[in-house]
Amino acid sequence: MRAITEKDLSTFYNLLLEPGTRDWERQQLVKAKEQLAAGQTSAKVFAELEHSLRPLAVRNNLTPAVTDFYQSITSNDEQSQQYDYARHQAALTDSRYDHAIFAGGCFWCTVEPFELRPGVISVLSGYTGGHVDSPTYDQVTSQTTGHVEAVEIVFDPNKMSYADLLKIYWQIIDPTDDNGQINDRGDSYRPIIFVHNKQQRDLAEASKLDVVEPGRYSKPIVVAIRDAQPFWPAENYHQEFYKKQPKHYRAMERSRRQFLWFQKVKVKLTRRIK
């Protein structure tokens, strides 16, 4: 573990006040705080804290804020870097660019397919469509806030059209499943296209018809098209997950691709049998 800084200590004390911190996590933090108050060195205290958090950290089972803290004290690499929210906001308000919001299941798997395309300026993971302001990840995944996990995409319409983004979207989701996506179940993983204006709505509805009419799927297309609602950024840990946890992401993305491929093959086989 690297040397502990004043910034680490400040973050640590803020975690004690973080409402999203789980009881077990808070117990470990309080224990560490008491050790510091008793005069133990920060290096020793944080080493013990890292050891207690490690079993859940390696299973990605800590709350996002605690995960960020854990990664910051155990590494200096990309995992601990802060997402540049200001950069995204600046792009969002730039008159040269347009933006889109898509919900397609877990946002861990819906950033890379868009972010690496020419003309895409920025992609932010977040929550939208619900009735709670500034929701946390735990609140959203409790399925009680009405929010879905989604991505907000800022793009240059001279290089990437909204219609092209829609084509990508339909390729990475199961449009017949309105109770989640692939292995992620529940309302917070519903596939929804959120539109900002009539032009986007018309294009979204046309693209949906393009999916329905060829009869590519044996089940109804259930993706909703709704007016855009406030978009709340997700915690730092969730931003650009494919960069922070490449092995975990690749395993998830491979499973997703295999599921979607098998679904298409199954439909083709069903048609031949009929």
Coordinates of C-alpha atoms in Angstrom, one line a residue:
M1 CA 0.0 0.0 0.0
R2 CA 1.3 3.5 -0.9
A3 CA 2.0 6.3 1.6
I4 CA -1.0 7.9 3.2
T5 CA -1.6 11.6 2.4
E6 CA -3.6 14.3 4.0
K7 CA -6.1 13.9 1.1
D8 CA -6.6 10.3 2.0
L9 CA -7.3 11.2 5.6
S10 CA -9.8 13.8 4.5
T11 CA -11.6 11.3 2.3
F12 CA -11.6 8.8 5.1
Y13 CA -13.3 11.1 7.5
N14 CA -15.8 12.2 4.9
L15 CA -16.7 8.5 4.4
L16 CA -17.9 8.4 8.0
L17 CA -20.5 11.0 7.1
E18 CA -21.4 9.5 3.8
P19 CA -25.1 8.3 4.0
G20 CA -24.5 5.6 1.5
T21 CA -21.9 3.8 3.6
R22 CA -23.2 0.4 4.7
D23 CA -23.3 -0.5 8.4
W24 CA -20.5 -3.1 8.1
E25 CA -18.3 -0.7 6.2
R26 CA -19.0 2.1 8.8
Q27 CA -17.9 -0.3 11.6
Q28 CA -14.6 -0.8 10.0
L29 CA -14.2 2.9 9.4
V30 CA -15.1 3.8 13.0
K31 CA -12.6 1.2 14.3
A32 CA -9.9 2.8 12.2
K33 CA -10.9 6.3 13.5
E34 CA -10.6 5.1 17.1
Q35 CA -7.2 3.6 16.3
L36 CA -6.0 7.0 14.9
A37 CA -7.4 8.8 17.9
A38 CA -5.5 6.4 20.2
G39 CA -2.2 7.5 18.5
Q40 CA -1.6 4.6 16.1
T41 CA 0.2 5.6 12.9
S42 CA -2.0 6.2 9.8
A43 CA 0.2 3.7 7.8
K44 CA -0.6 0.9 10.3
V45 CA -4.3 1.9 10.7
F46 CA -4.9 2.0 7.0
A47 CA -3.0 -1.2 6.4
E48 CA -5.4 -3.0 8.8
L49 CA -8.4 -1.2 7.2
E50 CA -7.3 -2.3 3.7
H51 CA -7.0 -5.9 5.0
S52 CA -10.5 -5.9 6.4
L53 CA -12.0 -4.4 3.3
R54 CA -10.1 -6.6 0.9
P55 CA -12.5 -9.6 0.8
L56 CA -15.4 -7.5 -0.3
A57 CA -13.2 -5.3 -2.6
V58 CA -12.0 -8.2 -4.7
R59 CA -15.6 -9.3 -5.2
N60 CA -16.7 -5.7 -6.2
N61 CA -19.1 -5.7 -3.2
L62 CA -18.2 -2.5 -1.5
T63 CA -20.3 0.6 -1.9
P64 CA -19.0 2.9 -4.7
A65 CA -17.6 5.6 -2.3
V66 CA -15.7 3.0 -0.2
T67 CA -14.5 1.3 -3.4
D68 CA -13.1 4.6 -4.6
F69 CA -11.3 5.1 -1.3
Y70 CA -10.0 1.5 -1.2
Q71 CA -8.6 1.8 -4.8
S72 CA -7.0 5.2 -4.0
I73 CA -5.0 3.8 -1.1
T74 CA -4.0 0.6 -2.8
S75 CA -3.0 1.8 -6.2
N76 CA -1.8 4.8 -8.3
D77 CA -3.2 3.5 -11.6
E78 CA -6.3 4.3 -13.6
Q79 CA -8.6 2.6 -11.2
S80 CA -8.2 5.4 -8.6
Q81 CA -8.5 8.3 -11.0
Q82 CA -11.5 10.6 -10.7
Y83 CA -13.8 11.0 -13.6
D84 CA -13.7 14.5 -15.0
Y85 CA -17.4 15.5 -14.5
A86 CA -16.6 19.1 -15.3
R87 CA -15.3 18.1 -18.7
H88 CA -18.5 16.3 -19.5
Q89 CA -20.6 19.2 -18.3
A90 CA -18.7 21.6 -20.5
A91 CA -19.2 19.4 -23.5
L92 CA -22.9 19.1 -22.6
T93 CA -23.4 22.8 -22.8
D94 CA -21.2 23.3 -25.9
S95 CA -23.5 24.5 -28.7
R96 CA -21.5 22.5 -31.3
Y97 CA -22.6 19.3 -29.8
D98 CA -25.8 17.3 -29.2
H99 CA -26.6 14.7 -26.5
A100 CA -28.5 11.5 -26.1
I101 CA -29.7 9.3 -23.2
F102 CA -30.0 5.5 -23.5
A103 CA -30.8 3.0 -20.8
G104 CA -29.7 -0.5 -21.8
G105 CA -29.2 -2.5 -18.7
C106 CA -26.1 -2.2 -16.5
F107 CA -24.2 1.0 -17.5
W108 CA -20.9 -0.8 -17.0
C109 CA -21.5 -2.5 -20.4
T110 CA -23.0 0.5 -22.2
V111 CA -20.2 3.0 -22.1
E112 CA -17.5 1.5 -24.3
P113 CA -19.7 0.7 -27.3
F114 CA -20.4 4.4 -27.6
E115 CA -17.3 6.1 -26.2
L116 CA -14.8 4.7 -28.6
R117 CA -16.8 5.7 -31.7
P118 CA -15.5 8.7 -33.8
G119 CA -17.6 11.8 -33.0
V120 CA -18.5 10.8 -29.5
I121 CA -17.1 13.5 -27.1
S122 CA -18.1 12.1 -23.7
V123 CA -20.1 9.4 -22.1
L124 CA -21.4 9.6 -18.5
S125 CA -23.0 6.8 -16.5
G126 CA -25.9 7.8 -14.3
Y127 CA -29.5 7.4 -13.3
T128 CA -32.7 8.8 -14.8
G129 CA -36.4 8.4 -15.0
G130 CA -37.2 8.2 -11.3
H131 CA -38.7 10.3 -8.6
V132 CA -35.7 10.7 -6.2
D133 CA -33.2 13.6 -6.5
S134 CA -29.5 12.7 -6.5
P135 CA -30.0 9.0 -6.0
T136 CA -27.2 6.7 -4.9
Y137 CA -26.4 3.3 -6.5
D138 CA -27.8 1.5 -3.5
Q139 CA -31.1 3.4 -3.7
V140 CA -31.4 2.7 -7.5
T141 CA -30.6 -1.0 -7.2
S142 CA -33.2 -1.3 -4.4
Q143 CA -35.7 -0.9 -7.3
T144 CA -37.7 1.7 -5.2
T145 CA -36.8 5.0 -6.9
G146 CA -38.1 4.4 -10.4
H147 CA -34.7 5.2 -11.9
V148 CA -32.9 3.2 -14.5
E149 CA -29.2 2.9 -15.1
A150 CA -28.4 4.9 -18.3
V151 CA -25.6 6.7 -20.2
E152 CA -25.6 10.3 -21.3
I153 CA -23.7 10.7 -24.6
V154 CA -22.4 14.0 -25.9
F155 CA -21.6 13.7 -29.6
D156 CA -20.6 15.9 -32.6
P157 CA -23.5 15.6 -35.1
N158 CA -21.1 16.5 -37.9
K159 CA -19.2 13.2 -37.2
M160 CA -21.8 11.0 -35.6
S161 CA -25.5 11.2 -36.1
Y162 CA -28.3 10.4 -33.6
A163 CA -29.5 7.8 -36.1
D164 CA -26.1 6.1 -35.9
L165 CA -26.2 6.1 -32.1
L166 CA -29.6 4.4 -32.3
K167 CA -28.1 1.7 -34.6
I168 CA -25.4 1.0 -32.0
Y169 CA -28.0 0.9 -29.2
W170 CA -30.2 -1.7 -30.8
Q171 CA -27.1 -3.9 -31.4
I172 CA -26.1 -4.0 -27.7
I173 CA -29.4 -4.7 -26.0
D174 CA -32.1 -7.4 -25.9
P175 CA -35.2 -5.3 -27.0
T176 CA -37.6 -8.0 -26.0
D177 CA -36.8 -7.9 -22.3
D178 CA -38.4 -5.1 -20.2
N179 CA -37.5 -6.7 -16.8
G180 CA -33.8 -6.1 -17.1
Q181 CA -31.0 -7.0 -19.5
I182 CA -29.1 -10.3 -19.8
N183 CA -28.0 -11.2 -16.3
D184 CA -29.2 -8.0 -14.7
R185 CA -32.7 -8.2 -13.5
G186 CA -35.2 -5.6 -12.2
D187 CA -36.7 -2.3 -13.1
S188 CA -33.5 -0.3 -12.8
Y189 CA -32.1 -2.3 -15.8
R190 CA -35.1 -1.7 -18.2
P191 CA -34.1 -0.7 -21.8
I192 CA -35.5 2.8 -22.5
I193 CA -34.7 5.5 -25.1
F194 CA -35.0 9.0 -23.6
V195 CA -35.5 11.7 -26.2
H196 CA -34.9 15.5 -25.9
N197 CA -37.0 16.7 -28.7
K198 CA -39.4 15.8 -31.5
Q199 CA -36.6 15.1 -34.0
Q200 CA -35.0 12.5 -31.6
R201 CA -38.5 11.0 -30.9
D202 CA -39.2 10.6 -34.6
L203 CA -35.8 9.0 -35.3
A204 CA -36.2 6.7 -32.3
E205 CA -39.6 5.6 -33.3
A206 CA -38.5 5.0 -36.9
S207 CA -35.5 2.9 -35.7
K208 CA -37.8 0.9 -33.5
L209 CA -40.0 0.1 -36.5
D210 CA -36.9 -1.0 -38.4
V211 CA -36.3 -3.5 -35.6
V212 CA -39.9 -4.7 -35.5
E213 CA -40.8 -5.0 -39.2
P214 CA -38.2 -7.5 -40.4
G215 CA -39.4 -9.9 -37.7
R216 CA -36.0 -10.5 -36.4
Y217 CA -37.3 -11.4 -32.9
S218 CA -39.9 -13.9 -32.0
K219 CA -41.1 -11.8 -29.0
P220 CA -42.5 -8.3 -29.0
I221 CA -40.1 -5.3 -29.0
V222 CA -40.7 -3.7 -25.6
V223 CA -38.2 -0.8 -25.5
A224 CA -40.0 2.3 -24.3
I225 CA -39.4 5.8 -25.8
R226 CA -39.8 8.5 -23.2
D227 CA -39.2 12.2 -22.8
A228 CA -35.9 12.9 -21.2
Q229 CA -35.9 13.5 -17.4
P230 CA -33.2 14.8 -15.0
F231 CA -30.0 12.8 -15.4
W232 CA -28.1 12.2 -12.2
P233 CA -24.4 11.2 -12.5
A234 CA -23.4 7.9 -10.9
E235 CA -20.5 7.7 -8.4
N236 CA -16.9 7.9 -9.6
Y237 CA -16.4 4.1 -9.3
H238 CA -19.0 3.4 -12.0
Q239 CA -17.5 5.9 -14.5
E240 CA -15.6 4.3 -17.4
F241 CA -15.7 0.9 -15.7
Y242 CA -14.2 -0.8 -18.7
K243 CA -11.0 1.1 -18.1
K244 CA -10.9 0.6 -14.3
Q245 CA -11.8 -3.1 -14.3
P246 CA -10.8 -4.4 -17.7
K247 CA -10.8 -8.1 -16.9
H248 CA -14.2 -7.9 -15.1
Y249 CA -15.6 -5.8 -17.9
R250 CA -14.3 -8.1 -20.7
A251 CA -15.9 -11.1 -19.0
M252 CA -19.3 -9.3 -18.7
E253 CA -19.1 -8.0 -22.2
R254 CA -18.2 -11.4 -23.6
S255 CA -21.2 -13.0 -21.8
R256 CA -23.5 -10.3 -23.1
R257 CA -22.3 -10.8 -26.7
Q258 CA -22.7 -14.5 -26.5
F259 CA -26.3 -14.1 -25.1
L260 CA -27.3 -11.8 -27.9
W261 CA -25.7 -14.0 -30.6
F262 CA -27.5 -17.1 -29.2
Q263 CA -30.8 -15.2 -29.2
K264 CA -30.5 -14.4 -32.9
V265 CA -29.5 -17.9 -33.8
K266 CA -32.5 -19.3 -31.8
V267 CA -34.9 -17.1 -33.7
K268 CA -33.4 -18.2 -37.1
L269 CA -33.7 -21.9 -36.1
T270 CA -37.3 -21.4 -34.9
R271 CA -38.2 -19.9 -38.3
R272 CA -36.7 -22.8 -40.2
I273 CA -38.6 -25.4 -38.1
K274 CA -41.8 -23.5 -38.8

